[in-house]
Amino acid sequence: MVLGKPGPASACPQNCVCYPTPMTVSCQAQNFTAVPVGVPYESQRVFLQNNRITELRVGSFGFGTQVLWLFSNNITWIEAGAFSELRDLEELDLGDNPSLHRLEGGLTALPHDIFHKLYSLQFLYLQYWANYGNEDSGISVRCFELECPPEFDTPSSSSPAPSVLSILSLSLLTVPIHLLFG
């Protein structure tokens, strides 16, 4: 399967089913090895679970994507900034991708800025993303860089300054505690 930019509104990738309201692309269990060509750019929900996708690249998904399910794939590489344009993304499921711990030639953690600019992210699923049964695996998910929207960065803003508690809606499900706090 060839990687490509999201397609126009009327397109639906081959072997996928698309629904207009909300714009949904359902491509699960099709044995895709890459994000299919022609995912409509205005898709709000993209379901790509249970495939064999190995890489995620910048521009694979549209700005308006709110729900992105990529669980149960073979993701081994995520291009820097692959999620950075998804400002409306609320739910991201990367669970059951056991090779993620090998990102960028052997790193044992997801890059610290992988979720940079995901201002709307509420649910992050990472269950079974690595060999977490091995205490000596060196795998860590403790240093994700989560940003607040730019309006919180200015001291003159009328909004209260964000605190650590402002990300309580973020869910790291089924990630053993020893991986979070080492």
Coordinates of C-alpha atoms in Angstrom, one line a residue:
M1 CA 0.0 0.0 0.0
V2 CA 1.3 3.5 -0.9
L3 CA 1.2 6.3 1.5
G4 CA -0.5 9.5 0.4
K5 CA -2.2 12.7 1.5
P6 CA -5.8 12.6 2.7
G7 CA -8.2 12.7 -0.3
P8 CA -11.1 14.8 -1.2
A9 CA -14.6 14.7 0.4
S10 CA -16.1 12.4 -2.1
A11 CA -13.4 9.8 -1.9
C12 CA -13.3 6.7 0.3
P13 CA -10.2 4.5 0.3
Q14 CA -10.5 1.1 -1.4
N15 CA -11.7 -1.6 1.0
C16 CA -13.0 1.0 3.5
V17 CA -16.4 2.2 4.4
C18 CA -17.1 5.9 4.8
Y19 CA -20.0 7.6 6.6
P20 CA -20.9 11.3 6.1
T21 CA -22.1 12.4 9.5
P22 CA -19.8 12.7 11.4
M23 CA -17.3 12.0 8.6
T24 CA -16.0 8.6 9.4
V25 CA -13.6 6.3 7.6
S26 CA -13.7 2.7 8.7
C27 CA -10.8 0.6 7.4
Q28 CA -10.3 -2.0 10.2
A29 CA -9.0 -5.5 9.6
Q30 CA -8.1 -5.0 5.9
N31 CA -4.4 -6.1 6.2
F32 CA -3.2 -2.6 5.2
T33 CA 0.5 -2.1 5.7
A34 CA 0.3 1.7 5.4
V35 CA -2.4 4.3 6.0
P36 CA -4.6 3.9 2.9
V37 CA -4.5 6.5 0.1
G38 CA -7.6 8.6 -0.1
V39 CA -8.6 9.1 3.5
P40 CA -10.8 12.2 3.2
Y41 CA -9.1 15.2 4.6
E42 CA -12.2 16.3 6.6
S43 CA -12.6 13.0 8.3
Q44 CA -13.4 13.4 12.0
R45 CA -13.2 9.7 12.9
V46 CA -10.6 7.4 11.4
F47 CA -10.6 3.7 12.3
L48 CA -7.5 1.8 11.2
Q49 CA -7.3 -0.9 13.9
N50 CA -6.4 -4.5 13.3
N51 CA -4.3 -4.0 10.2
R52 CA -0.5 -4.3 9.7
I53 CA 0.4 -0.6 9.4
T54 CA 4.1 -0.1 10.2
E55 CA 4.6 3.7 9.8
L56 CA 2.8 6.9 10.5
R57 CA 3.8 10.0 8.5
V58 CA 3.1 13.7 8.6
G59 CA 0.0 14.5 6.5
S60 CA -1.7 11.1 6.7
F61 CA -4.7 12.6 8.6
G62 CA -6.7 15.8 8.2
F63 CA -6.7 18.7 10.7
G64 CA -10.2 17.9 11.8
T65 CA -9.5 14.4 12.9
Q66 CA -11.0 13.9 16.4
V67 CA -10.8 10.1 16.9
L68 CA -7.9 8.0 15.6
W69 CA -7.8 4.3 16.3
L70 CA -4.5 2.7 15.3
F71 CA -4.5 -0.2 17.9
S72 CA -3.5 -3.7 16.9
N73 CA -1.1 -2.8 14.1
N74 CA 2.6 -3.3 13.6
I75 CA 3.7 0.3 14.0
T76 CA 7.4 0.6 14.3
W77 CA 8.1 4.1 13.2
I78 CA 6.3 7.4 13.7
E79 CA 7.6 10.4 11.8
A80 CA 8.4 13.5 13.9
G81 CA 5.3 15.7 13.8
A82 CA 2.9 13.0 12.6
F83 CA 0.3 14.1 15.1
S84 CA 1.3 17.8 15.5
E85 CA -1.3 19.1 13.0
L86 CA -4.2 17.2 14.6
R87 CA -5.3 20.1 16.9
D88 CA -8.8 18.7 17.3
L89 CA -7.7 15.2 18.2
E90 CA -9.5 14.1 21.3
E91 CA -8.9 10.3 21.3
L92 CA -5.8 8.5 20.1
D93 CA -5.5 4.7 20.5
L94 CA -2.0 3.3 19.8
G95 CA -2.5 0.2 22.0
D96 CA -1.4 -3.3 21.1
N97 CA 1.5 -2.1 18.9
P98 CA 4.3 -4.1 20.6
S99 CA 7.0 -2.7 18.3
L100 CA 6.5 0.9 19.4
H101 CA 9.3 0.6 22.0
R102 CA 11.8 0.3 19.0
L103 CA 11.1 3.8 17.7
E104 CA 13.9 5.6 16.0
G105 CA 16.5 2.8 15.9
G106 CA 16.2 1.4 19.4
L107 CA 14.9 4.1 21.7
T108 CA 13.1 2.6 24.6
A109 CA 10.5 5.3 25.0
L110 CA 8.2 7.2 22.7
P111 CA 9.8 10.6 21.8
H112 CA 9.0 13.2 24.5
D113 CA 7.3 15.5 22.0
I114 CA 5.2 12.9 20.1
F115 CA 2.0 14.5 21.4
H116 CA 3.2 18.1 20.9
K117 CA 0.3 20.5 20.0
L118 CA -2.5 18.0 20.7
Y119 CA -4.4 20.6 22.6
S120 CA -7.7 18.7 22.6
L121 CA -6.4 15.3 23.5
Q122 CA -8.5 13.7 26.3
F123 CA -8.0 10.0 25.8
L124 CA -4.7 8.3 25.1
Y125 CA -4.6 4.5 24.9
L126 CA -1.2 2.8 25.1
Q127 CA -2.2 -0.6 26.4
Y128 CA 0.1 -3.5 25.5
W129 CA 2.4 -1.1 23.5
A130 CA 5.6 -2.8 24.7
N131 CA 6.9 -5.8 26.6
Y132 CA 5.8 -4.3 29.9
G133 CA 6.1 -7.6 31.8
N134 CA 9.9 -7.3 31.7
E135 CA 11.0 -5.1 34.6
D136 CA 14.4 -4.6 32.9
S137 CA 13.1 -3.5 29.6
G138 CA 13.9 0.1 30.2
I139 CA 10.7 1.2 28.6
S140 CA 9.3 4.5 29.9
V141 CA 6.2 6.5 29.3
R142 CA 6.8 9.1 32.0
C143 CA 8.0 12.1 30.0
F144 CA 5.4 12.8 27.4
E145 CA 5.3 16.5 26.5
L146 CA 1.7 17.7 26.6
E147 CA 1.1 21.3 25.8
C148 CA -1.6 23.7 26.7
P149 CA -3.0 25.9 23.9
P150 CA -1.0 29.1 23.2
E151 CA -3.6 31.3 24.9
F152 CA -2.4 29.8 28.2
D153 CA 1.1 30.9 27.6
T154 CA 0.6 34.6 27.9
P155 CA 0.6 36.2 31.3
S156 CA -2.0 38.7 30.2
S157 CA -4.6 36.0 29.5
S158 CA -7.8 36.2 31.4
S159 CA -7.8 32.4 31.7
P160 CA -6.2 30.9 34.7
A161 CA -2.8 29.3 34.3
P162 CA -3.0 25.6 33.6
S163 CA -1.8 23.2 36.2
V164 CA -0.7 19.6 36.2
L165 CA -4.3 18.9 37.2
S166 CA -5.6 20.2 33.9
I167 CA -4.7 17.0 32.2
L168 CA -6.6 14.7 34.5
S169 CA -8.8 13.7 31.6
L170 CA -5.9 12.1 29.8
S171 CA -6.0 8.4 30.3
L172 CA -3.1 6.0 30.1
L173 CA -4.9 2.8 30.3
T174 CA -3.4 -0.6 31.1
V175 CA 0.1 0.8 31.4
P176 CA 1.7 -0.8 34.5
I177 CA 2.6 1.6 37.2
H178 CA 6.3 0.6 37.2
L179 CA 6.5 2.0 33.6
L180 CA 5.0 5.3 34.6
F181 CA 7.2 5.9 37.7
G182 CA 10.1 3.7 37.0

